[in-house]
Amino acid sequence: MELVGLFITSFIVNNIIFMQFLGTCPFLGVSKKIDTAAGMGIAVIFVITLASIITYIIHYAILVTLELEYLQTIVFILIIAALVQFVEMFLKKSAPGLYKALGIFLPLITTNCAVLGVAINNIIYEYTFVESLVYSVGISSGFLLAIVLFAGVRDKVDYADLPESLKGSAISLITAGLMSVAFLGFSGLQL
Amino acid sequence: MKNSFVRLAGVLLLIGAVSAGVLAWLNDTTKDLIAQNEAMASMDPAVLEAVMPGSVLFKEEDADFVETMKAENKQFVNLLTAVDASGNVLGKVVRTLSTIKGFNGDIEIYVGFSPDGKITGTSVLSHSETEGLGSRVTTPGFRAQFVGKDASGEISESDFDAISGATYSSKSFLSAINNAIAVYAEYVK
Amino acid sequence: MNKLKIFKNGVTTENPILVQQVGMCATLAITTSLMNGIGMGVAVIAVLTGSNIVISALRKFIPDEVRIPAFIIVIAAFTTIIDLLMHAYTFELYKALGVFIPLIVVNCIILARAEAFASKNSVMDSIIDGLGMGVGYLVAMILLSSAREILGNGTILGLRILPEAYEPMMMAIQPPGAFILLGLLIGIVNYLSRRKKA
């Protein structure tokens, strides 16, 4: 039951984009069309979950045992970079269909702060392994939700008659702000 | 081909090793300060205020010194230095167990001492006295009567008002204060 | 290249946030007060300049094939240095910025400058580029965080500047305010630069 609460909280209440601002760059960059947005979202779920599992194990099995916690940032970012490379190679060979769909998003994910952010948060919040798994899936699904919703709205905004200066990222940010107001409605939700 | 791989790996390894070395050194130099910051953040402001008004942290003393004191005084737990936000020393704090058992075991308290040897305040860390009766030793009203008392000698039972109906608890609390005074007189003054 | 031009390029022409729009996460997240904005800006200047120096000094030593992982290690090392120093010396700020300090490592602007500038230019020019881009980042942080603090709290650096009667616009320091105000700020910058061109 607690795990369900954790999932809902990380999925909607503390939405990664609208409440925590992690991963805003790909959110703004890859949200022009719904299907590419969905592709990016799925790639992010995949990488965040995998990265969380690996960084969690390495943190507790190696860094904590050797008292090297201060190397956390370096080790985590290298793991994520290597992992993304590896996933890319793996998909290319064994699942060309999936690679075609997700491939172009993968290199962008290394510098997606959501991946490192979630990995670090798992440690900061002192989650157990299962909790960190639920949190990672919940928060990355929140990313998928946010980017798909946003792409849908943006489709319409592009046809709107706007002052020249607001076109592009300015209006995107304001739109995201209004969507964030909607998500603010979930805050305080007790689960 | 093999040569270039070795060279690439070597360069990365070298950069990694130098970075790790620098970080290890910096981690070592900042470790104590960080631990102190975290300790400061974890202290309950209410406890700090009750024991030593104006303090933000109880700093650890030299560990060896504390160990020798522990060897001589079984109930003594720790000696700390209370500091304010700008790092000025406000006085010493003794953490000790009671020497006379309460109704249900030892009471553990903090006692603060100003530099001129007066008690600045107390706070109960743990006790297992009867709820609503003996537990009243934790109330500010009961503890207030010790504030300002001179730490030059033991406080006798006639010098304070015990909680009626909770004589054991009161005596146990007093014994803890007196043990703190004894420690203070022997090691600090 | 002219040193002044390199510096100005970072602050205005290619301002990382207002023009290039990279490294937005921290910008949106921690600009709830001016103090946080300045703290984050200074931390980024330090990491950016530090990594630019090391990377340009090592640019002939690092083989092209492994340059990206090498840059990442250097940037992560500087990020950790700042993390440790802030944890030790500016504890309150450290707690306020939280996870966004280690996340400086994935701030795209830093890797972008390493790749686009420091790995191709002299140490001196790279220092100026790092400072310029860093100051540009700081300026944007100051603009956004002071707007949010004034509107959302009626204060600046904790000092009350709007009368007590002012009803704080809570939304400005809540997440929506970050998006909307940054959007408006970018709109204003667009407007000014368009007018300048015209």
Short mmCIF file of N, CA, C and O in Angstrom, two decimals, chain C residues 101-171:
data_model
loop_
_atom_site.label_atom_id
_atom_site.label_comp_id
_atom_site.label_asym_id
_atom_site.label_seq_id
_atom_site.Cartn_x
_atom_site.Cartn_y
_atom_site.Cartn_z
N ILE C 101 23.16 20.94 -6.71
CA ILE C 101 24.62 21.13 -6.73
C ILE C 101 25.29 19.97 -7.49
O ILE C 101 26.00 20.22 -8.46
N PRO C 102 25.09 18.70 -7.07
CA PRO C 102 25.69 17.64 -7.91
C PRO C 102 25.19 17.67 -9.35
O PRO C 102 25.91 17.26 -10.25
N LEU C 103 23.99 18.18 -9.57
CA LEU C 103 23.46 18.19 -10.93
C LEU C 103 24.13 19.22 -11.83
O LEU C 103 23.88 19.25 -13.03
N ILE C 104 25.00 20.07 -11.26
CA ILE C 104 25.76 21.00 -12.10
C ILE C 104 26.51 20.20 -13.16
O ILE C 104 26.71 20.65 -14.28
N VAL C 105 26.90 18.99 -12.81
CA VAL C 105 27.68 18.17 -13.74
C VAL C 105 26.93 17.92 -15.05
O VAL C 105 27.55 17.81 -16.11
N VAL C 106 25.60 17.83 -15.01
CA VAL C 106 24.86 17.60 -16.25
C VAL C 106 24.30 18.90 -16.83
O VAL C 106 23.49 18.87 -17.75
N ASN C 107 24.71 20.02 -16.27
CA ASN C 107 24.30 21.30 -16.86
C ASN C 107 24.95 21.40 -18.23
O ASN C 107 26.18 21.50 -18.36
N CYS C 108 24.11 21.37 -19.26
CA CYS C 108 24.64 21.26 -20.63
C CYS C 108 25.64 22.35 -20.96
O CYS C 108 26.56 22.13 -21.74
N ILE C 109 25.48 23.53 -20.37
CA ILE C 109 26.35 24.64 -20.75
C ILE C 109 27.82 24.31 -20.49
O ILE C 109 28.70 24.72 -21.25
N ILE C 110 28.09 23.53 -19.43
CA ILE C 110 29.48 23.28 -19.07
C ILE C 110 30.15 22.34 -20.08
O ILE C 110 31.23 22.62 -20.59
N LEU C 111 29.46 21.24 -20.38
CA LEU C 111 30.01 20.32 -21.38
C LEU C 111 30.08 21.00 -22.75
O LEU C 111 31.04 20.82 -23.50
N ALA C 112 29.07 21.83 -23.04
CA ALA C 112 29.06 22.53 -24.32
C ALA C 112 30.27 23.45 -24.46
O ALA C 112 30.91 23.51 -25.51
N ARG C 113 30.62 24.18 -23.41
CA ARG C 113 31.78 25.08 -23.48
C ARG C 113 33.08 24.29 -23.56
O ARG C 113 34.03 24.69 -24.23
N ALA C 114 33.12 23.15 -22.87
CA ALA C 114 34.32 22.32 -22.93
C ALA C 114 34.53 21.86 -24.37
O ALA C 114 35.64 21.95 -24.91
N GLU C 115 33.47 21.39 -24.98
CA GLU C 115 33.54 20.84 -26.32
C GLU C 115 33.75 21.95 -27.37
O GLU C 115 34.60 21.84 -28.24
N ALA C 116 32.98 23.03 -27.24
CA ALA C 116 32.99 24.03 -28.30
C ALA C 116 34.12 25.05 -28.14
O ALA C 116 34.58 25.62 -29.11
N PHE C 117 34.56 25.29 -26.92
CA PHE C 117 35.56 26.35 -26.75
C PHE C 117 36.87 25.87 -26.11
O PHE C 117 37.93 25.94 -26.73
N ALA C 118 36.78 25.34 -24.89
CA ALA C 118 38.01 25.06 -24.14
C ALA C 118 38.91 24.05 -24.84
O ALA C 118 40.13 24.15 -24.76
N SER C 119 38.31 23.09 -25.56
CA SER C 119 39.14 22.07 -26.18
C SER C 119 39.83 22.59 -27.44
O SER C 119 40.61 21.88 -28.06
N LYS C 120 39.54 23.84 -27.82
CA LYS C 120 40.14 24.37 -29.04
C LYS C 120 40.93 25.65 -28.81
O LYS C 120 41.58 26.16 -29.71
N ASN C 121 40.85 26.22 -27.60
CA ASN C 121 41.46 27.53 -27.38
C ASN C 121 42.46 27.52 -26.23
O ASN C 121 42.53 26.57 -25.46
N SER C 122 43.22 28.63 -26.13
CA SER C 122 44.25 28.72 -25.10
C SER C 122 43.63 28.82 -23.72
O SER C 122 42.44 29.11 -23.57
N VAL C 123 44.46 28.57 -22.71
CA VAL C 123 43.98 28.59 -21.32
C VAL C 123 43.40 29.96 -20.99
O VAL C 123 42.31 30.07 -20.42
N MET C 124 44.13 31.01 -21.39
CA MET C 124 43.69 32.37 -21.06
C MET C 124 42.31 32.66 -21.65
O MET C 124 41.40 33.12 -20.96
N ASP C 125 42.15 32.35 -22.95
CA ASP C 125 40.86 32.59 -23.59
C ASP C 125 39.76 31.75 -22.94
O ASP C 125 38.62 32.20 -22.79
N SER C 126 40.11 30.51 -22.54
CA SER C 126 39.12 29.64 -21.94
C SER C 126 38.66 30.16 -20.58
O SER C 126 37.50 30.01 -20.22
N ILE C 127 39.60 30.75 -19.84
CA ILE C 127 39.21 31.36 -18.56
C ILE C 127 38.18 32.44 -18.81
O ILE C 127 37.13 32.50 -18.16
N ILE C 128 38.49 33.30 -19.80
CA ILE C 128 37.57 34.41 -20.07
C ILE C 128 36.23 33.90 -20.57
O ILE C 128 35.18 34.39 -20.18
N ASP C 129 36.27 32.86 -21.41
CA ASP C 129 35.02 32.28 -21.89
C ASP C 129 34.21 31.72 -20.72
O ASP C 129 33.00 31.94 -20.64
N GLY C 130 34.90 31.01 -19.82
CA GLY C 130 34.22 30.43 -18.65
C GLY C 130 33.59 31.52 -17.80
O GLY C 130 32.43 31.43 -17.39
N LEU C 131 34.38 32.57 -17.55
CA LEU C 131 33.86 33.68 -16.73
C LEU C 131 32.68 34.35 -17.43
O LEU C 131 31.66 34.65 -16.81
N GLY C 132 32.82 34.58 -18.74
CA GLY C 132 31.76 35.27 -19.49
C GLY C 132 30.47 34.48 -19.45
O GLY C 132 29.41 35.00 -19.08
N MET C 133 30.54 33.20 -19.80
CA MET C 133 29.35 32.35 -19.80
C MET C 133 28.79 32.25 -18.37
O MET C 133 27.58 32.29 -18.16
N GLY C 134 29.70 32.11 -17.41
CA GLY C 134 29.28 31.99 -16.01
C GLY C 134 28.57 33.25 -15.54
O GLY C 134 27.52 33.18 -14.90
N VAL C 135 29.14 34.40 -15.87
CA VAL C 135 28.51 35.66 -15.46
C VAL C 135 27.16 35.81 -16.16
O VAL C 135 26.18 36.25 -15.56
N GLY C 136 27.10 35.40 -17.44
CA GLY C 136 25.82 35.44 -18.15
C GLY C 136 24.78 34.60 -17.43
O GLY C 136 23.63 35.00 -17.27
N TYR C 137 25.20 33.42 -16.97
CA TYR C 137 24.31 32.53 -16.21
C TYR C 137 23.88 33.22 -14.92
O TYR C 137 22.70 33.26 -14.58
N LEU C 138 24.87 33.81 -14.22
CA LEU C 138 24.59 34.48 -12.95
C LEU C 138 23.59 35.62 -13.14
O LEU C 138 22.65 35.77 -12.35
N VAL C 139 23.80 36.42 -14.20
CA VAL C 139 22.90 37.55 -14.44
C VAL C 139 21.46 37.05 -14.62
O VAL C 139 20.52 37.59 -14.02
N ALA C 140 21.30 35.98 -15.42
CA ALA C 140 19.96 35.45 -15.64
C ALA C 140 19.36 34.95 -14.32
O ALA C 140 18.18 35.17 -14.03
N MET C 141 20.20 34.28 -13.50
CA MET C 141 19.73 33.79 -12.21
C MET C 141 19.29 34.95 -11.33
O MET C 141 18.28 34.87 -10.64
N ILE C 142 20.07 36.03 -11.33
CA ILE C 142 19.74 37.18 -10.48
C ILE C 142 18.42 37.80 -10.92
O ILE C 142 17.55 38.08 -10.10
N LEU C 143 18.26 37.97 -12.24
CA LEU C 143 17.01 38.56 -12.74
C LEU C 143 15.80 37.72 -12.32
O LEU C 143 14.84 38.23 -11.76
N LEU C 144 15.89 36.41 -12.58
CA LEU C 144 14.74 35.56 -12.31
C LEU C 144 14.49 35.42 -10.81
O LEU C 144 13.35 35.52 -10.34
N SER C 145 15.56 35.22 -10.04
CA SER C 145 15.35 34.97 -8.61
C SER C 145 14.90 36.23 -7.89
O SER C 145 14.09 36.16 -6.97
N SER C 146 15.38 37.42 -8.31
CA SER C 146 14.90 38.61 -7.60
C SER C 146 13.44 38.88 -7.97
O SER C 146 12.65 39.26 -7.10
N ALA C 147 13.07 38.62 -9.24
CA ALA C 147 11.66 38.79 -9.60
C ALA C 147 10.78 37.87 -8.77
O ALA C 147 9.75 38.28 -8.23
N ARG C 148 11.22 36.62 -8.62
CA ARG C 148 10.40 35.67 -7.86
C ARG C 148 10.34 36.02 -6.39
O ARG C 148 9.29 35.91 -5.75
N GLU C 149 11.48 36.48 -5.83
CA GLU C 149 11.46 36.79 -4.40
C GLU C 149 10.61 38.02 -4.12
O GLU C 149 9.85 38.06 -3.15
N ILE C 150 10.73 39.05 -4.99
CA ILE C 150 9.95 40.27 -4.76
C ILE C 150 8.45 39.98 -4.89
O ILE C 150 7.66 40.31 -4.01
N LEU C 151 8.07 39.31 -5.97
CA LEU C 151 6.65 39.05 -6.18
C LEU C 151 6.09 38.05 -5.17
O LEU C 151 4.99 38.21 -4.66
N GLY C 152 6.87 37.03 -4.89
CA GLY C 152 6.34 35.94 -4.09
C GLY C 152 6.46 36.15 -2.60
O GLY C 152 5.80 35.48 -1.81
N ASN C 153 7.34 37.07 -2.20
CA ASN C 153 7.58 37.22 -0.77
C ASN C 153 7.63 38.68 -0.35
O ASN C 153 7.62 38.99 0.83
N GLY C 154 7.70 39.59 -1.31
CA GLY C 154 7.78 41.01 -0.98
C GLY C 154 9.12 41.42 -0.41
O GLY C 154 9.27 42.49 0.15
N THR C 155 10.13 40.55 -0.57
CA THR C 155 11.44 40.87 0.01
C THR C 155 12.52 40.73 -1.05
O THR C 155 12.30 40.16 -2.12
N ILE C 156 13.70 41.27 -0.71
CA ILE C 156 14.86 41.03 -1.56
C ILE C 156 16.02 40.73 -0.63
O ILE C 156 16.28 41.48 0.31
N LEU C 157 16.67 39.60 -0.83
CA LEU C 157 17.70 39.10 0.09
C LEU C 157 17.18 39.07 1.52
O LEU C 157 17.90 39.30 2.48
N GLY C 158 15.87 38.77 1.67
CA GLY C 158 15.28 38.68 3.00
C GLY C 158 14.85 40.01 3.57
O GLY C 158 14.16 40.06 4.58
N LEU C 159 15.24 41.15 2.93
CA LEU C 159 14.82 42.46 3.43
C LEU C 159 13.49 42.85 2.79
O LEU C 159 13.34 42.74 1.57
N ARG C 160 12.56 43.33 3.61
CA ARG C 160 11.25 43.70 3.08
C ARG C 160 11.36 44.97 2.27
O ARG C 160 11.84 45.99 2.75
N ILE C 161 10.93 44.93 1.00
CA ILE C 161 10.95 46.16 0.21
C ILE C 161 9.56 46.59 -0.20
O ILE C 161 9.32 47.75 -0.49
N LEU C 162 8.64 45.64 -0.25
CA LEU C 162 7.27 46.04 -0.54
C LEU C 162 6.55 46.20 0.80
O LEU C 162 6.87 45.51 1.77
N PRO C 163 5.59 47.14 0.90
CA PRO C 163 4.90 47.38 2.17
C PRO C 163 4.19 46.13 2.68
O PRO C 163 3.85 45.25 1.89
N GLU C 164 3.98 46.09 3.99
CA GLU C 164 3.33 44.93 4.61
C GLU C 164 1.99 44.63 3.94
O GLU C 164 1.56 43.49 3.88
N ALA C 165 1.34 45.70 3.46
CA ALA C 165 0.01 45.53 2.88
C ALA C 165 0.06 44.68 1.61
O ALA C 165 -0.96 44.15 1.19
N TYR C 166 1.25 44.57 1.01
CA TYR C 166 1.36 43.78 -0.23
C TYR C 166 1.06 42.32 0.06
O TYR C 166 1.67 41.70 0.93
N GLU C 167 0.09 41.82 -0.68
CA GLU C 167 -0.25 40.41 -0.51
C GLU C 167 0.67 39.58 -1.41
O GLU C 167 0.57 39.67 -2.62
N PRO C 168 1.60 38.79 -0.84
CA PRO C 168 2.56 38.08 -1.68
C PRO C 168 1.88 37.19 -2.70
O PRO C 168 0.88 36.55 -2.40
N MET C 169 2.41 37.21 -3.91
CA MET C 169 1.87 36.37 -4.96
C MET C 169 2.53 35.01 -4.83
O MET C 169 3.59 34.75 -5.40
N MET C 170 1.89 34.16 -4.04
CA MET C 170 2.49 32.86 -3.71
C MET C 170 2.96 32.11 -4.95
O MET C 170 3.98 31.43 -4.95
N MET C 171 2.19 32.26 -6.03
CA MET C 171 2.50 31.46 -7.20
C MET C 171 3.91 31.73 -7.74
O MET C 171 4.53 30.85 -8.32
#
